[in-house]
């Protein structure tokens, strides 16, 4: 083949590739065309994702999806929720069945690097703990040698449990279930001495017990469980949209902008950081391919991070979880969002 042939072959290939790129819809295009965001959530976890009798979903993980819908579609209600078990969750994302996975999912190296997925940030800093029946008379996890432990399969919980017992040279007998409900029922039925899961969920699962006061949560937190929304690899634009939707809620809290005053602040605020958040100056929606009011819509319709936290898992909820690690960096926690500028 001579040089000219090579050049035209190259041009043809370039055309094929560029046409391919042009034709392939981005996740943003798909969501806009569909008019609805497909969001994968837990099958039912108090505070994080829960459907009431009418089928209306609420929770912190649910609100992360609502925030993305507000940013992309201008309407936080335009979300279709798919309840997923721990085992099903990554396949649902990989296959394109959902646009975002927001299901109390821990960010780990293995998941981030071998499943074709990207964690877009941390919506809740969690850690693994243990719940035991009061009758067992145990005050610390170090006293659990020989215990039968109820656990959910396909989770980081399973792996951390093995590490913890190995490190402390203790034995245990795993009693494995597929859903949180089954795990709680197994615990209640006395199939195990201990139930282990993320701490936030222990409080949620405890209030699902027929007699919540019969169980206690042990003080040890044995792992880091940074939970956050997940997207498919290969769509940087979508990755950015999900990442910044979360950061918009955190920045809004930091700037003192809430759903109650965002409208007034849009009219009157002279604070340049607030004005950038609300799309009045700066890059606005351009870099994300969204409307300029993307973050305004999030705060107006879903709220800032503090509102979302308190309503779902904090003082406004039955869980009454303290902000702790989940406070902003300036209030003693570790949530730190890059600036909108
Ligand atoms: N954060 C951990 C655990 C996630 C998890 O699925 N936890 C259980 C705790 S029991 C749960 O959410 N169960 C509810 C259910 O599957 O119905 C992970 O990403 O693997």
Tab-separated table of C-alpha atoms and ligand atoms in Angstrom:
chain	number	residue	atom	x	y	z
A	1	UNK	CA	0.000	0.000	0.000
A	2	UNK	CA	1.435	3.414	-0.920
A	3	UNK	CA	1.340	6.574	1.136
A	4	UNK	CA	-1.798	7.893	-0.576
A	5	UNK	CA	-3.698	4.690	0.127
A	6	UNK	CA	-2.599	4.787	3.719
A	7	UNK	CA	-3.726	8.375	4.041
A	8	UNK	CA	-7.185	7.642	2.633
A	9	UNK	CA	-7.510	4.545	4.817
A	10	UNK	CA	-6.630	6.726	7.765
A	11	UNK	CA	-9.221	9.296	6.735
A	12	UNK	CA	-11.873	6.595	6.333
A	13	UNK	CA	-11.081	5.185	9.752
A	14	UNK	CA	-11.180	8.670	11.268
A	15	UNK	CA	-14.605	9.175	9.681
A	16	UNK	CA	-15.878	5.875	11.066
A	17	UNK	CA	-14.632	6.729	14.516
A	18	UNK	CA	-15.851	10.299	14.473
A	19	UNK	CA	-19.278	9.242	13.108
A	20	UNK	CA	-19.384	6.567	15.781
A	21	UNK	CA	-18.725	9.204	18.394
A	22	UNK	CA	-21.317	11.570	16.975
A	23	UNK	CA	-23.959	8.853	16.754
A	24	UNK	CA	-23.458	7.428	20.235
A	25	UNK	CA	-25.818	9.120	22.670
A	26	UNK	CA	-24.319	10.339	25.911
A	27	UNK	CA	-26.112	9.492	29.146
A	28	UNK	CA	-27.173	13.148	29.300
A	29	UNK	CA	-28.789	12.879	25.816
A	30	UNK	CA	-30.526	9.638	26.770
A	31	UNK	CA	-31.902	11.043	30.028
A	32	UNK	CA	-33.110	14.228	28.314
A	33	UNK	CA	-34.818	12.279	25.515
A	34	UNK	CA	-36.431	9.904	27.978
A	35	UNK	CA	-37.446	12.812	30.198
A	36	UNK	CA	-36.838	10.664	33.269
A	37	UNK	CA	-33.749	9.677	35.245
A	38	UNK	CA	-33.363	5.963	36.008
A	39	UNK	CA	-31.964	5.555	39.481
A	40	UNK	CA	-30.960	2.321	41.229
A	41	UNK	CA	-31.652	2.322	44.981
A	42	UNK	CA	-31.882	-0.038	47.940
A	43	UNK	CA	-34.940	-2.291	48.182
A	44	UNK	CA	-35.791	-0.561	51.443
A	45	UNK	CA	-33.475	0.987	53.980
A	46	UNK	CA	-34.784	3.570	56.465
A	47	UNK	CA	-33.205	6.971	55.927
A	48	UNK	CA	-31.531	6.038	52.645
A	49	UNK	CA	-34.205	4.714	50.339
A	50	UNK	CA	-37.686	3.750	51.251
A	51	UNK	CA	-40.970	3.586	49.316
A	52	UNK	CA	-44.174	4.396	51.210
A	53	UNK	CA	-47.507	2.651	50.620
A	54	UNK	CA	-48.239	4.883	47.630
A	55	UNK	CA	-44.874	4.005	46.109
A	56	UNK	CA	-43.324	7.443	46.799
A	57	UNK	CA	-39.608	7.149	47.505
A	58	UNK	CA	-37.662	9.110	50.111
A	59	UNK	CA	-34.192	8.990	51.672
A	60	UNK	CA	-30.712	10.407	51.352
A	61	UNK	CA	-29.776	8.152	48.407
A	62	UNK	CA	-33.114	8.972	46.783
A	63	UNK	CA	-32.440	12.709	47.176
A	64	UNK	CA	-29.070	12.407	45.421
A	65	UNK	CA	-30.970	11.143	42.364
A	66	UNK	CA	-33.613	13.831	42.744
A	67	UNK	CA	-30.824	16.435	42.781
A	68	UNK	CA	-29.438	15.105	39.484
A	69	UNK	CA	-32.954	15.141	37.967
A	70	UNK	CA	-33.408	18.751	39.132
A	71	UNK	CA	-30.060	19.722	37.567
A	72	UNK	CA	-30.610	17.887	34.277
A	73	UNK	CA	-34.382	17.990	33.738
A	74	UNK	CA	-35.328	20.952	35.942
A	75	UNK	CA	-37.675	18.682	37.889
A	76	UNK	CA	-36.642	16.652	40.948
A	77	UNK	CA	-39.725	14.443	40.561
A	78	UNK	CA	-38.684	13.074	37.183
A	79	UNK	CA	-36.949	9.999	38.560
A	80	UNK	CA	-37.839	6.342	38.169
A	81	UNK	CA	-36.483	4.224	40.998
A	82	UNK	CA	-35.320	0.640	40.555
A	83	UNK	CA	-34.961	-1.259	43.834
A	84	UNK	CA	-31.855	-3.451	43.723
A	85	UNK	CA	-30.281	-6.011	46.043
A	86	UNK	CA	-26.606	-5.719	46.915
A	87	UNK	CA	-25.779	-8.465	44.410
A	88	UNK	CA	-27.781	-6.992	41.504
A	89	UNK	CA	-26.646	-3.403	41.808
A	90	UNK	CA	-23.479	-3.275	39.661
A	91	UNK	CA	-24.915	-5.341	36.789
A	92	UNK	CA	-27.915	-2.992	36.608
A	93	UNK	CA	-25.525	-0.063	36.129
A	94	UNK	CA	-23.173	-1.849	33.712
A	95	UNK	CA	-26.053	-3.013	31.494
A	96	UNK	CA	-27.522	0.494	31.188
A	97	UNK	CA	-30.720	-0.381	33.039
A	98	UNK	CA	-30.053	2.589	35.337
A	99	UNK	CA	-28.239	5.921	34.812
A	100	UNK	CA	-27.028	6.189	38.406
A	101	UNK	CA	-26.605	3.757	41.245
A	102	UNK	CA	-27.370	5.470	44.551
A	103	UNK	CA	-27.631	2.552	46.964
A	104	UNK	CA	-25.524	2.861	50.120
A	105	UNK	CA	-22.577	1.632	48.107
A	106	UNK	CA	-19.032	1.777	49.464
A	107	UNK	CA	-16.293	3.223	47.297
A	108	UNK	CA	-13.408	0.741	47.129
A	109	UNK	CA	-10.404	0.245	44.845
A	110	UNK	CA	-11.706	-3.069	43.495
A	111	UNK	CA	-15.104	-1.646	42.569
A	112	UNK	CA	-13.662	1.557	41.115
A	113	UNK	CA	-11.051	-0.222	39.031
A	114	UNK	CA	-12.489	-3.551	37.891
A	115	UNK	CA	-16.224	-3.155	37.312
A	116	UNK	CA	-16.245	-0.429	34.636
A	117	UNK	CA	-17.756	2.040	37.085
A	118	UNK	CA	-16.815	5.356	38.699
A	119	UNK	CA	-17.721	6.634	42.153
A	120	UNK	CA	-18.776	10.253	41.689
A	121	UNK	CA	-18.232	11.348	45.299
A	122	UNK	CA	-19.195	10.633	48.882
A	123	UNK	CA	-22.743	11.386	50.004
A	124	UNK	CA	-22.365	9.770	53.452
A	125	UNK	CA	-19.294	8.724	55.458
A	126	UNK	CA	-20.167	5.455	57.153
A	127	UNK	CA	-18.329	2.644	58.974
A	128	UNK	CA	-19.179	-0.932	59.849
A	129	UNK	CA	-20.576	-1.883	63.249
A	130	UNK	CA	-22.280	-4.676	65.174
A	131	UNK	CA	-25.688	-5.092	66.772
A	132	UNK	CA	-26.333	-7.750	69.427
A	133	UNK	CA	-29.304	-8.730	71.570
A	134	UNK	CA	-29.059	-7.258	75.066
A	135	UNK	CA	-29.488	-10.780	76.447
A	136	UNK	CA	-26.105	-11.815	75.020
A	137	UNK	CA	-24.450	-9.611	77.649
A	138	UNK	CA	-21.658	-8.479	75.336
A	139	UNK	CA	-20.285	-4.902	75.574
A	140	UNK	CA	-17.525	-5.014	72.982
A	141	UNK	CA	-16.927	-6.643	69.596
A	142	UNK	CA	-13.742	-8.183	71.043
A	143	UNK	CA	-15.986	-10.501	73.081
A	144	UNK	CA	-17.547	-12.035	69.961
A	145	UNK	CA	-15.197	-15.026	69.562
A	146	UNK	CA	-17.201	-18.031	68.325
A	147	UNK	CA	-20.323	-15.966	67.494
A	148	UNK	CA	-22.795	-16.697	64.683
A	149	UNK	CA	-23.008	-13.519	62.572
A	150	UNK	CA	-25.962	-12.528	60.325
A	151	UNK	CA	-24.686	-10.798	57.217
A	152	UNK	CA	-25.743	-9.710	53.717
A	153	UNK	CA	-23.974	-11.299	50.740
A	154	UNK	CA	-22.194	-9.293	48.043
A	155	UNK	CA	-21.193	-6.488	50.408
A	156	UNK	CA	-18.004	-4.997	51.779
A	157	UNK	CA	-19.497	-5.982	55.154
A	158	UNK	CA	-18.696	-9.630	54.454
A	159	UNK	CA	-15.066	-8.832	53.647
A	160	UNK	CA	-14.492	-6.521	56.641
A	161	UNK	CA	-15.976	-9.093	58.985
A	162	UNK	CA	-13.468	-11.692	57.810
A	163	UNK	CA	-10.590	-9.178	58.230
A	164	UNK	CA	-11.681	-8.153	61.729
A	165	UNK	CA	-11.988	-11.671	63.099
A	166	UNK	CA	-8.729	-12.730	61.462
A	167	UNK	CA	-6.867	-9.717	62.865
A	168	UNK	CA	-8.133	-10.416	66.367
A	169	UNK	CA	-7.606	-14.189	66.039
A	170	UNK	CA	-11.270	-14.928	66.680
A	171	UNK	CA	-13.589	-17.480	65.058
A	172	UNK	CA	-17.107	-16.848	63.713
A	173	UNK	CA	-19.817	-18.601	61.827
A	174	UNK	CA	-21.347	-16.538	58.987
A	175	UNK	CA	-25.120	-16.787	58.415
A	176	UNK	CA	-25.580	-15.221	54.981
A	177	UNK	CA	-28.738	-13.576	53.530
A	178	UNK	CA	-29.677	-11.836	50.267
A	179	UNK	CA	-31.681	-8.850	51.546
A	180	UNK	CA	-31.611	-6.588	54.578
A	181	UNK	CA	-35.112	-7.709	55.595
A	182	UNK	CA	-34.084	-11.363	55.594
A	183	UNK	CA	-30.990	-10.483	57.622
A	184	UNK	CA	-33.085	-8.730	60.285
A	185	UNK	CA	-35.586	-11.597	60.363
A	186	UNK	CA	-32.715	-14.070	60.783
A	187	UNK	CA	-31.380	-11.994	63.680
A	188	UNK	CA	-34.824	-11.785	65.298
A	189	UNK	CA	-35.399	-15.499	64.861
A	190	UNK	CA	-32.180	-16.168	66.774
A	191	UNK	CA	-30.279	-17.623	63.814
A	192	UNK	CA	-27.274	-15.569	64.865
A	193	UNK	CA	-25.894	-13.759	67.926
A	194	UNK	CA	-24.815	-10.664	66.050
A	195	UNK	CA	-25.903	-8.662	63.016
A	196	UNK	CA	-23.229	-6.654	61.264
A	197	UNK	CA	-23.662	-3.889	58.661
A	198	UNK	CA	-22.833	-0.232	58.054
A	199	UNK	CA	-23.483	1.698	61.303
A	200	UNK	CA	-26.089	4.009	59.755
A	201	UNK	CA	-28.044	0.951	58.717
A	202	UNK	CA	-27.809	-0.714	62.094
A	203	UNK	CA	-29.913	2.085	63.567
A	204	UNK	CA	-32.335	1.773	60.653
A	205	UNK	CA	-32.520	-1.998	60.958
A	206	UNK	CA	-32.876	-1.789	64.736
A	207	UNK	CA	-36.074	0.244	64.460
A	208	UNK	CA	-37.441	-2.441	62.129
A	209	UNK	CA	-37.195	-5.011	64.962
A	210	UNK	CA	-40.416	-5.966	66.749
A	211	UNK	CA	-38.678	-4.899	69.993
A	212	UNK	CA	-35.947	-2.350	69.153
A	213	UNK	CA	-35.026	-1.922	72.842
A	214	UNK	CA	-33.995	-5.600	72.990
A	215	UNK	CA	-30.907	-4.881	70.857
A	216	UNK	CA	-27.835	-2.686	71.299
A	217	UNK	CA	-25.243	-1.352	68.864
A	218	UNK	CA	-21.659	-2.074	70.020
A	219	UNK	CA	-19.194	0.839	70.164
A	220	UNK	CA	-16.606	-0.480	67.659
A	221	UNK	CA	-16.519	0.851	64.100
A	222	UNK	CA	-14.327	-1.586	62.193
A	223	UNK	CA	-14.059	-0.070	58.697
A	224	UNK	CA	-14.317	2.981	56.468
A	225	UNK	CA	-17.468	2.943	54.330
A	226	UNK	CA	-17.572	6.035	52.135
A	227	UNK	CA	-20.961	5.719	50.419
A	228	UNK	CA	-21.760	7.556	47.218
A	229	UNK	CA	-23.408	7.649	43.804
A	230	UNK	CA	-21.916	5.533	41.026
A	231	UNK	CA	-21.922	5.946	37.216
A	232	UNK	CA	-20.567	3.942	34.274
A	233	UNK	CA	-17.024	4.581	33.092
A	234	UNK	CA	-16.585	6.188	29.668
A	235	UNK	CA	-18.978	9.130	29.989
A	236	UNK	CA	-17.012	11.940	31.601
A	237	UNK	CA	-19.754	14.494	31.051
A	238	UNK	CA	-22.254	12.436	33.059
A	239	UNK	CA	-19.643	11.688	35.709
A	240	UNK	CA	-19.122	15.449	36.109
A	241	UNK	CA	-22.857	16.164	36.298
A	242	UNK	CA	-23.418	13.663	39.110
A	243	UNK	CA	-20.266	14.761	40.940
A	244	UNK	CA	-21.181	18.452	40.816
A	245	UNK	CA	-24.827	17.876	41.715
A	246	UNK	CA	-23.570	16.469	45.002
A	247	UNK	CA	-21.029	19.279	45.387
A	248	UNK	CA	-23.733	21.868	44.718
A	249	UNK	CA	-25.663	20.637	47.773
A	250	UNK	CA	-22.532	20.766	49.933
A	251	UNK	CA	-21.520	24.207	48.635
A	252	UNK	CA	-25.047	25.483	49.247
A	253	UNK	CA	-24.845	24.394	52.882
A	254	UNK	CA	-21.437	26.023	53.236
A	255	UNK	CA	-22.728	29.275	51.756
A	256	UNK	CA	-25.871	29.208	53.905
A	257	UNK	CA	-28.209	28.847	50.934
A	258	UNK	CA	-31.265	26.696	51.648
A	259	UNK	CA	-34.485	25.803	49.845
A	260	UNK	CA	-36.309	28.379	51.974
A	261	UNK	CA	-34.189	31.367	50.964
A	262	UNK	CA	-32.672	30.438	47.600
A	263	UNK	CA	-35.277	32.398	45.655
A	264	UNK	CA	-34.761	35.571	47.674
A	265	UNK	CA	-30.982	35.174	47.492
A	266	UNK	CA	-31.158	34.813	43.721
A	267	UNK	CA	-32.804	38.227	43.564
A	268	UNK	CA	-30.782	40.066	46.156
A	269	UNK	CA	-27.475	38.381	47.054
A	270	UNK	CA	-24.334	40.358	46.383
A	271	UNK	CA	-22.067	37.497	47.518
A	272	UNK	CA	-20.098	36.427	44.421
A	273	UNK	CA	-19.886	32.765	45.563
A	274	UNK	CA	-23.657	32.609	46.052
A	275	UNK	CA	-24.198	34.318	42.695
A	276	UNK	CA	-21.963	31.734	40.973
A	277	UNK	CA	-23.808	28.845	42.677
A	278	UNK	CA	-27.113	30.242	41.485
A	279	UNK	CA	-25.941	30.712	37.899
A	280	UNK	CA	-25.909	34.511	37.910
A	281	UNK	CA	-22.209	34.852	37.107
A	282	UNK	CA	-19.136	32.735	36.394
A	283	UNK	CA	-19.201	29.625	34.191
A	284	UNK	CA	-22.893	28.944	35.014
A	285	UNK	CA	-24.174	25.724	33.376
A	286	UNK	CA	-21.870	25.855	30.364
A	287	UNK	CA	-19.162	23.421	31.432
A	288	UNK	CA	-21.680	20.767	32.432
A	289	UNK	CA	-23.916	21.247	29.370
A	290	UNK	CA	-26.787	22.144	31.668
A	291	UNK	CA	-29.029	25.181	32.067
A	292	UNK	CA	-27.625	28.040	34.160
A	293	UNK	CA	-30.123	27.309	36.914
A	294	UNK	CA	-28.930	23.696	37.431
A	295	UNK	CA	-27.720	24.274	41.001
A	296	UNK	CA	-30.546	26.696	41.805
A	297	UNK	CA	-33.022	23.929	40.877
A	298	UNK	CA	-31.219	21.444	43.133
A	299	UNK	CA	-31.339	23.732	46.164
A	300	UNK	CA	-34.867	24.984	45.491
A	301	UNK	CA	-36.380	21.538	44.906
A	302	UNK	CA	-34.241	19.187	47.019
A	303	UNK	CA	-32.374	21.430	49.477
A	304	UNK	CA	-28.793	21.858	50.589
A	305	UNK	CA	-26.857	18.932	52.130
A	306	UNK	CA	-27.814	19.839	55.723
A	307	UNK	CA	-31.509	19.855	54.823
A	308	UNK	CA	-31.204	16.519	53.030
A	309	UNK	CA	-29.250	14.984	55.923
A	310	UNK	CA	-31.515	16.207	58.744
A	311	UNK	CA	-34.764	15.327	56.995
A	312	UNK	CA	-33.712	11.782	56.074
A	313	UNK	CA	-31.297	10.502	58.707
A	314	UNK	CA	-30.798	13.346	61.205
A	315	UNK	CA	-32.906	15.127	63.775
A	316	UNK	CA	-35.947	15.437	61.496
A	317	UNK	CA	-36.031	11.649	61.017
A	318	UNK	CA	-36.642	8.650	63.231
A	319	UNK	CA	-32.955	7.662	62.993
A	320	UNK	CA	-31.612	10.810	64.736
A	321	UNK	CA	-28.046	10.262	63.484
A	322	UNK	CA	-25.559	13.011	64.476
A	323	UNK	CA	-23.670	14.817	61.723
A	324	UNK	CA	-20.296	13.566	63.095
A	325	UNK	CA	-17.973	12.829	60.160
A	326	UNK	CA	-20.766	14.026	57.878
A	327	UNK	CA	-20.519	17.619	59.037
A	328	UNK	CA	-18.790	20.096	56.728
A	329	UNK	CA	-15.012	20.465	57.089
A	330	UNK	CA	-15.494	23.876	58.733
A	331	UNK	CA	-17.739	22.335	61.407
A	332	UNK	CA	-15.474	19.441	62.403
A	333	UNK	CA	-16.570	16.901	59.769
A	334	UNK	CA	-14.906	15.786	56.543
A	335	UNK	CA	-17.301	16.875	53.783
A	336	UNK	CA	-15.326	19.244	51.599
A	337	UNK	CA	-16.652	20.252	48.188
A	338	UNK	CA	-14.435	21.926	45.585
A	339	UNK	CA	-15.509	25.499	44.892
A	340	UNK	CA	-17.943	26.552	42.195
A	341	UNK	CA	-15.911	29.088	40.262
B	1	LIG	N1	-21.948	-0.345	52.023
B	1	LIG	C1	-21.818	-1.773	51.865
B	1	LIG	C2	-23.049	-2.523	52.337
B	1	LIG	C3	-24.261	-2.248	51.524
B	1	LIG	C4	-25.507	-3.058	51.883
B	1	LIG	O1	-26.150	-3.595	50.977
B	1	LIG	N2	-25.889	-3.146	53.157
B	1	LIG	C5	-27.034	-3.891	53.604
B	1	LIG	C6	-27.052	-3.856	55.096
B	1	LIG	S1	-28.091	-4.995	55.859
B	1	LIG	C7	-28.309	-3.329	53.006
B	1	LIG	O2	-28.348	-2.233	52.512
B	1	LIG	N3	-29.366	-4.090	53.055
B	1	LIG	C8	-30.670	-3.735	52.596
B	1	LIG	C9	-31.188	-4.702	51.567
B	1	LIG	O3	-30.405	-5.211	50.754
B	1	LIG	O4	-32.402	-4.920	51.572
B	1	LIG	C10	-21.502	-2.125	50.429
B	1	LIG	O5	-21.480	-1.235	49.577
B	1	LIG	O6	-21.247	-3.297	50.135
